[in-house]
CSV table of C-alpha atoms in Angstrom, one decimal:
chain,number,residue,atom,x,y,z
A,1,UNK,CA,63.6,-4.4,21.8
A,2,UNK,CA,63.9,-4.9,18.0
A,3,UNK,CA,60.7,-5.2,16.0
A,4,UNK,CA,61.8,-8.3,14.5
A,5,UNK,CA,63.6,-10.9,16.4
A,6,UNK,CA,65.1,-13.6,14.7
A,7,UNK,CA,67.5,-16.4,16.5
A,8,UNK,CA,71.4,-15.7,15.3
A,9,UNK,CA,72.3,-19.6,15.0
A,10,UNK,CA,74.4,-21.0,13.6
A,11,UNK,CA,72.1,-23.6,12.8
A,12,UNK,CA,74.3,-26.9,12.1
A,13,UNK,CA,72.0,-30.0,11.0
A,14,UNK,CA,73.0,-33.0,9.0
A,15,UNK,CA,72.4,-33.3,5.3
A,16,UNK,CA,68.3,-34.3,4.6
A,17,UNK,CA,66.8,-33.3,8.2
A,18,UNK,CA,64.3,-30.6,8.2
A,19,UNK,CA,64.9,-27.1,9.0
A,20,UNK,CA,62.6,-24.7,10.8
A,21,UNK,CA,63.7,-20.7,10.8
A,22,UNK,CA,61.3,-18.6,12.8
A,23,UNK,CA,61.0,-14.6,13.4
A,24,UNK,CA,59.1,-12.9,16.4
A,25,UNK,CA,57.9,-9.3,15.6
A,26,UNK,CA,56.3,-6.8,17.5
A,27,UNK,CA,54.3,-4.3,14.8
A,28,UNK,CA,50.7,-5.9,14.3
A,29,UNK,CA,50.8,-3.6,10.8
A,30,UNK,CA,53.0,-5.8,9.4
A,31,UNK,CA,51.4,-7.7,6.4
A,32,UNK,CA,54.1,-8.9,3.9
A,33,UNK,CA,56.0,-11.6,5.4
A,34,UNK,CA,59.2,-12.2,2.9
A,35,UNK,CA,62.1,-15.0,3.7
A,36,UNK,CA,65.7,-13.7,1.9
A,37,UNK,CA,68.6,-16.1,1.6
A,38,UNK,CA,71.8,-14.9,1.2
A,39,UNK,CA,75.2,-16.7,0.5
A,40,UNK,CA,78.1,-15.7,2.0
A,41,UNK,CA,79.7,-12.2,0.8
A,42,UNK,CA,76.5,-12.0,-1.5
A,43,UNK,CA,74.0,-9.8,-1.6
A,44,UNK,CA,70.0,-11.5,0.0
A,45,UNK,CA,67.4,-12.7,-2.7
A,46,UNK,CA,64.4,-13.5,-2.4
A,47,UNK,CA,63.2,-17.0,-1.3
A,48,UNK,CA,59.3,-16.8,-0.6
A,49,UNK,CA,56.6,-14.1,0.4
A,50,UNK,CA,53.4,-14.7,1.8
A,51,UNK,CA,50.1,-12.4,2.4
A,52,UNK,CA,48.8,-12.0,5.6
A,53,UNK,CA,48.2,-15.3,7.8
A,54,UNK,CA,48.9,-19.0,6.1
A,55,UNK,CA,51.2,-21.2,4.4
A,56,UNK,CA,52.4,-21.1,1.4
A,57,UNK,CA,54.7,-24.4,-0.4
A,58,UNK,CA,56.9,-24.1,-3.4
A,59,UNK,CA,59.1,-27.0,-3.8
A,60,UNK,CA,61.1,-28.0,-0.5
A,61,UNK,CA,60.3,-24.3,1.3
A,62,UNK,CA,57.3,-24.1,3.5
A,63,UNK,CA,56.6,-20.5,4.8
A,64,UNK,CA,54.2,-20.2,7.1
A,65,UNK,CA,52.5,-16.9,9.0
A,66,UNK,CA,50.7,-16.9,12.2
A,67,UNK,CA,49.4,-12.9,12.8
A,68,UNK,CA,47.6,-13.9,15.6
A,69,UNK,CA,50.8,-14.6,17.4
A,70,UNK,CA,53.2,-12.8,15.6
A,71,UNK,CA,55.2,-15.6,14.4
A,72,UNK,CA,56.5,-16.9,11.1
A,73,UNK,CA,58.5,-19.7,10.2
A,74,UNK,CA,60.4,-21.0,7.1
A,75,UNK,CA,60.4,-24.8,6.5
A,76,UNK,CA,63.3,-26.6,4.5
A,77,UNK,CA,62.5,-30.6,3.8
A,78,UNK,CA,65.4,-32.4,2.8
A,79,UNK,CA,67.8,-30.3,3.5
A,80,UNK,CA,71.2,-30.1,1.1
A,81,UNK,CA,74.2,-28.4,1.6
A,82,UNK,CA,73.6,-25.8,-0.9
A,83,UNK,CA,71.2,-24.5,1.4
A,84,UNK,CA,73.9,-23.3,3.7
A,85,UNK,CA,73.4,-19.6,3.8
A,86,UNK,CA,72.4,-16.8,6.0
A,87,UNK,CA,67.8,-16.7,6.0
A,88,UNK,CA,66.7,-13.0,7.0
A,89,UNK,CA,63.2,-12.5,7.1
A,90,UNK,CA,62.0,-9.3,6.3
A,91,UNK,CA,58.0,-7.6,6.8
A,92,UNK,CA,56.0,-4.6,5.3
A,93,UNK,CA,52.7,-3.2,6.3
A,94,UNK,CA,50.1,-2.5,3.5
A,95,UNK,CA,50.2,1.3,3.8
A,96,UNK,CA,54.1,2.0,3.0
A,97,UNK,CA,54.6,4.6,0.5
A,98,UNK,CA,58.5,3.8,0.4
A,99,UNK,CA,58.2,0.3,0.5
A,100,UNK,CA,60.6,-0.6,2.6
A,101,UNK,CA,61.0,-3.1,4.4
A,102,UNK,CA,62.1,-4.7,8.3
A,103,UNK,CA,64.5,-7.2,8.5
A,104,UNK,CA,65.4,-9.7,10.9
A,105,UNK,CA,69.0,-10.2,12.1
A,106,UNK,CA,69.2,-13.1,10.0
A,107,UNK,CA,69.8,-16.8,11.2
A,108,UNK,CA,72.9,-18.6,9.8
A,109,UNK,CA,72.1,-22.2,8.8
A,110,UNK,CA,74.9,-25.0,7.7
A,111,UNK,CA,74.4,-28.2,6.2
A,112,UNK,CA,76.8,-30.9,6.5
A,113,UNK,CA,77.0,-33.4,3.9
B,1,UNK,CA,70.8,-7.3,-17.7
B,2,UNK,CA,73.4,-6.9,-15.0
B,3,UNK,CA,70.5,-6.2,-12.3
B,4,UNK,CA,71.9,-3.9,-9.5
B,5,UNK,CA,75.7,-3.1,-9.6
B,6,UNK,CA,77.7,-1.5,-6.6
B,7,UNK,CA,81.1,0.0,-7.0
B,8,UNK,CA,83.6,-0.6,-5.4
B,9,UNK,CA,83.6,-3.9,-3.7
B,10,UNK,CA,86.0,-2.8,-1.2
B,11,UNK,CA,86.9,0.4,0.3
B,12,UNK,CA,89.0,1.1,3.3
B,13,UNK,CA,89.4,4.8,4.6
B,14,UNK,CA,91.2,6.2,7.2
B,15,UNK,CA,89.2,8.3,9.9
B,16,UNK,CA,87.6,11.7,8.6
B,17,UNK,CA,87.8,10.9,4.6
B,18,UNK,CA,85.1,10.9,2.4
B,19,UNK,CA,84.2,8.5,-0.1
B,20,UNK,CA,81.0,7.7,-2.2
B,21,UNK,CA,79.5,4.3,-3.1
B,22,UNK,CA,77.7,4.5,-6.2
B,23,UNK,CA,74.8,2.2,-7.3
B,24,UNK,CA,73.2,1.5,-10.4
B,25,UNK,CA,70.0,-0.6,-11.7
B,26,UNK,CA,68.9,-1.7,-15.5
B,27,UNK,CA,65.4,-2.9,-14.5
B,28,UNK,CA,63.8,0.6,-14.7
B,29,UNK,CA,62.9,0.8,-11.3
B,30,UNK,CA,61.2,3.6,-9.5
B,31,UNK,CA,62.3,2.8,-5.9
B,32,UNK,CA,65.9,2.5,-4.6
B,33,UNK,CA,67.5,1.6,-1.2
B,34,UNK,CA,70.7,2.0,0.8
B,35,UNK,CA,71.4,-0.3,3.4
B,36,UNK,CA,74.0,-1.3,5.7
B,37,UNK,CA,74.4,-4.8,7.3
B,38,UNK,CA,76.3,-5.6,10.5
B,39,UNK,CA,76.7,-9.1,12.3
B,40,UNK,CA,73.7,-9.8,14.1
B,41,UNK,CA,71.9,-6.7,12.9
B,42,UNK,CA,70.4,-7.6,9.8
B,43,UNK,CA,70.1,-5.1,7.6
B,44,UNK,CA,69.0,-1.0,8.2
B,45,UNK,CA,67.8,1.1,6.2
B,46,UNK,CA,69.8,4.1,5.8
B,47,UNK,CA,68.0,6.2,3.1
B,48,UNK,CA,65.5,5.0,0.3
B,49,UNK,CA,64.1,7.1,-2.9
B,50,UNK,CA,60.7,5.8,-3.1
B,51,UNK,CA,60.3,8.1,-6.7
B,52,UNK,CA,63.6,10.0,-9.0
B,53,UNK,CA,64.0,13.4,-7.5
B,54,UNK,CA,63.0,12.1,-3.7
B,55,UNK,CA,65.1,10.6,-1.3
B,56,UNK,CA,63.8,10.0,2.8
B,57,UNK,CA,66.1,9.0,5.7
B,58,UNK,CA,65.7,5.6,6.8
B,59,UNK,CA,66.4,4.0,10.3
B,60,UNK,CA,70.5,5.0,10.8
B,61,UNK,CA,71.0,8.6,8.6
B,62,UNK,CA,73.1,9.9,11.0
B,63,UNK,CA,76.6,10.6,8.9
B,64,UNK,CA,75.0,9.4,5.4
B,65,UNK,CA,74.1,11.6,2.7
B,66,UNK,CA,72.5,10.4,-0.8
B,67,UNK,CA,71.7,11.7,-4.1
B,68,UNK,CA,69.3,9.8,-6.4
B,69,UNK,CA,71.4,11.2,-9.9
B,70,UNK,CA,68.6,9.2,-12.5
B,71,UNK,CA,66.0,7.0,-12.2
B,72,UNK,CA,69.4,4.3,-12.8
B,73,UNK,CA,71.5,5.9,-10.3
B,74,UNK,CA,71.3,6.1,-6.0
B,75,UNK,CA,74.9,7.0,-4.5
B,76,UNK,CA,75.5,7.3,-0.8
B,77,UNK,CA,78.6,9.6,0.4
B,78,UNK,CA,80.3,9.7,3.4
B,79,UNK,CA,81.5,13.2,4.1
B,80,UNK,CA,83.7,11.7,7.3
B,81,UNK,CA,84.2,8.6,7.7
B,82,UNK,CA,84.3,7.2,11.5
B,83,UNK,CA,85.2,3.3,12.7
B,84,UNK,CA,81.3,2.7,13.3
B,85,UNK,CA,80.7,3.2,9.7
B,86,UNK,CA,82.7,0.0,9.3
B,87,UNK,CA,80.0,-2.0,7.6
B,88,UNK,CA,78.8,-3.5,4.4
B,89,UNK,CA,76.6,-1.8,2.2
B,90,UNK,CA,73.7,-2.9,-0.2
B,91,UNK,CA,71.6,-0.6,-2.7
B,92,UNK,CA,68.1,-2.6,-3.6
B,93,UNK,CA,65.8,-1.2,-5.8
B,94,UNK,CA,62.3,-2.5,-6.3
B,95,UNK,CA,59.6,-1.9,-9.4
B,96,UNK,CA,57.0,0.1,-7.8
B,97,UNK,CA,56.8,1.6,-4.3
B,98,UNK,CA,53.5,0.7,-2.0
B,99,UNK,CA,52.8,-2.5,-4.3
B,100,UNK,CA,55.7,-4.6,-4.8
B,101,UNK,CA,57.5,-6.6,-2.2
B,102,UNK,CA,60.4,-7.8,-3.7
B,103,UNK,CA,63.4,-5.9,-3.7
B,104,UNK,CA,66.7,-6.9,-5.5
B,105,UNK,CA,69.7,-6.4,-4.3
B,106,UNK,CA,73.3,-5.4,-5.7
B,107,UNK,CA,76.9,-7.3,-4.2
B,108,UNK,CA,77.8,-5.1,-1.4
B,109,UNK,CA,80.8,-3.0,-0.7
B,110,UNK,CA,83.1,-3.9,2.1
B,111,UNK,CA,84.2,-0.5,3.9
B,112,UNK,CA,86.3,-1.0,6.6
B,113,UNK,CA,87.0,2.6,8.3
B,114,UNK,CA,90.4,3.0,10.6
C-alpha cells in the first residue's frame, strides 16, 4: 500500500461547479500538507500548504487537513477551465533533514467551458 | 531569474547507453532533488542533496547515480539505460532543508529508453 493515496480521475465537471480533491495517507508523522498543480508537460508548483490539522482559504482554493483521520482535501469554488491540470498533494513530517517530500499519484481534473 | 532549468527536454536512448540530465538553479538554494514521474505514480524521489558536497538515495536509486557539482548544479547519470527508466524527470530545489516546504521545480526531460 502507498503512503499516500490519491484518486487517478479524470475528474470532468462543468465550468463554475465546485471541485473536491482528497488524499488518504498512512504515516501519522506527516505534518506539512502541500497541494501542487501542474499543467500538462509542466513541471508541479505550488498551490497551498497547511500546518497540521485545519483549513486554510486563499481566494477560490480551500485546503483543508483532518490528522485525526488522515485525510486532506482541496476545494476549488467556481471552477474555470484554466484550472484544468493534474493536483498532486504532497506531505512532510517535522523532523526531515532532507526535506523531502511524499507525493500523491496526482488526480487529473478538466473543466469544460 | 530563470528559476530551475533542466537540459535537455527530450532524450531517447537505446538500451545500455548512458546519458546525463543536468540541472541548474539561480535562487541560491541549499537543497536539490531528482525526481521521476510515471502515470499514476506521482512523483519518487530518486536522490536529493539536502547540503553542496552531500547527496542521499531517495525512494527508486536503483540504476541512478548523481553528482551535486556547485551549490547551482545537481546532475543525474544513467550509466545504462533500460526501458523502465522510460520516464520523465524533474530536479526541485528548495531554500533550506528541515524548514521550508516549498520546493520549485524545473520543466522536465522526456527520456524515452528503447
Amino acid at each position: 500500500q502507498k503512503e499516500v493515496e490519491q484518486d487517478p480521475g479524470p475528474l470532468s465537471v462543468p465550468e463554475g461547479a465546485i471541485v473536491s480533491l482528497n488524499c488518504t495517507y498512512s504515516n501519522s508523522a506527516f505534518q506539512y500538507f502541500m497541494w501542487y498543480r501542474q499543467y500538462s508537460r509542466k513541471g508541479p508548483e505550488l498551490l497551498m500548504y497547511t500546518y497540521s490539522s485545519g483549513n486554510k482559504e486563499d481566494g477560490r482554493f480551500t485546503a483543508q487537513v483532518d490528522k485525526s483521520s488522515k485525510y486532506i482535501s482541496l476545494f476549488i469554488r467556481d471552477s474555470q477551465p484554466s484550472d484544468s491540470a493534474t493536483y498532486l498533494c504532497a506531505m512532510k513530517g517535522w523532523d526531515n533533514a532532507g526535506n523531502m517530500l511524499t507525493f500523491g499519484g496526482g488526480t487529473r481534473l478538466m473543466v469544460k467551458p | 531569474n530563470a528559476g530551475v532549468t533542466q537540459t535537455p527536454k527530450f532524450q531517447v536512448l537505446k538500451t545500455g547507453q548512458s546519458m546525463t540530465l543536468q540541472c541548474a538553479q539561480d535562487m541560491n538554494h541549499n537543497s536539490m532533488y531528482w525526481y521521476r514521474q510515471d502515470p499514476g505514480m506521482g512523483l519518487r524521489l530518486i536522490y536529493y542533496s539536502a547540503s553542496e558536497g552531500t547527496t542521499d538515495k531517495g525512494e527508486v536509486p536503483n540504476g541512478y547515480n548523481v553528482s551535486r557539482l556547485n551549490k547551482r548544479e545537481f546532475s543525474l547519470r544513467l550509466e545504462s539505460a533500460a526501458p523502465s527508466q522510460t520516464s520523465v524527470y524533474f530536479c526541485a530545489s528548495t531554500e533550506l532543508a528541515g524548514s521550508s516546504y516549498e520546493q520549485y521545480f524545473g520543466p522536465g526531460t522526456r527520456l524515452t529508453v528503447t
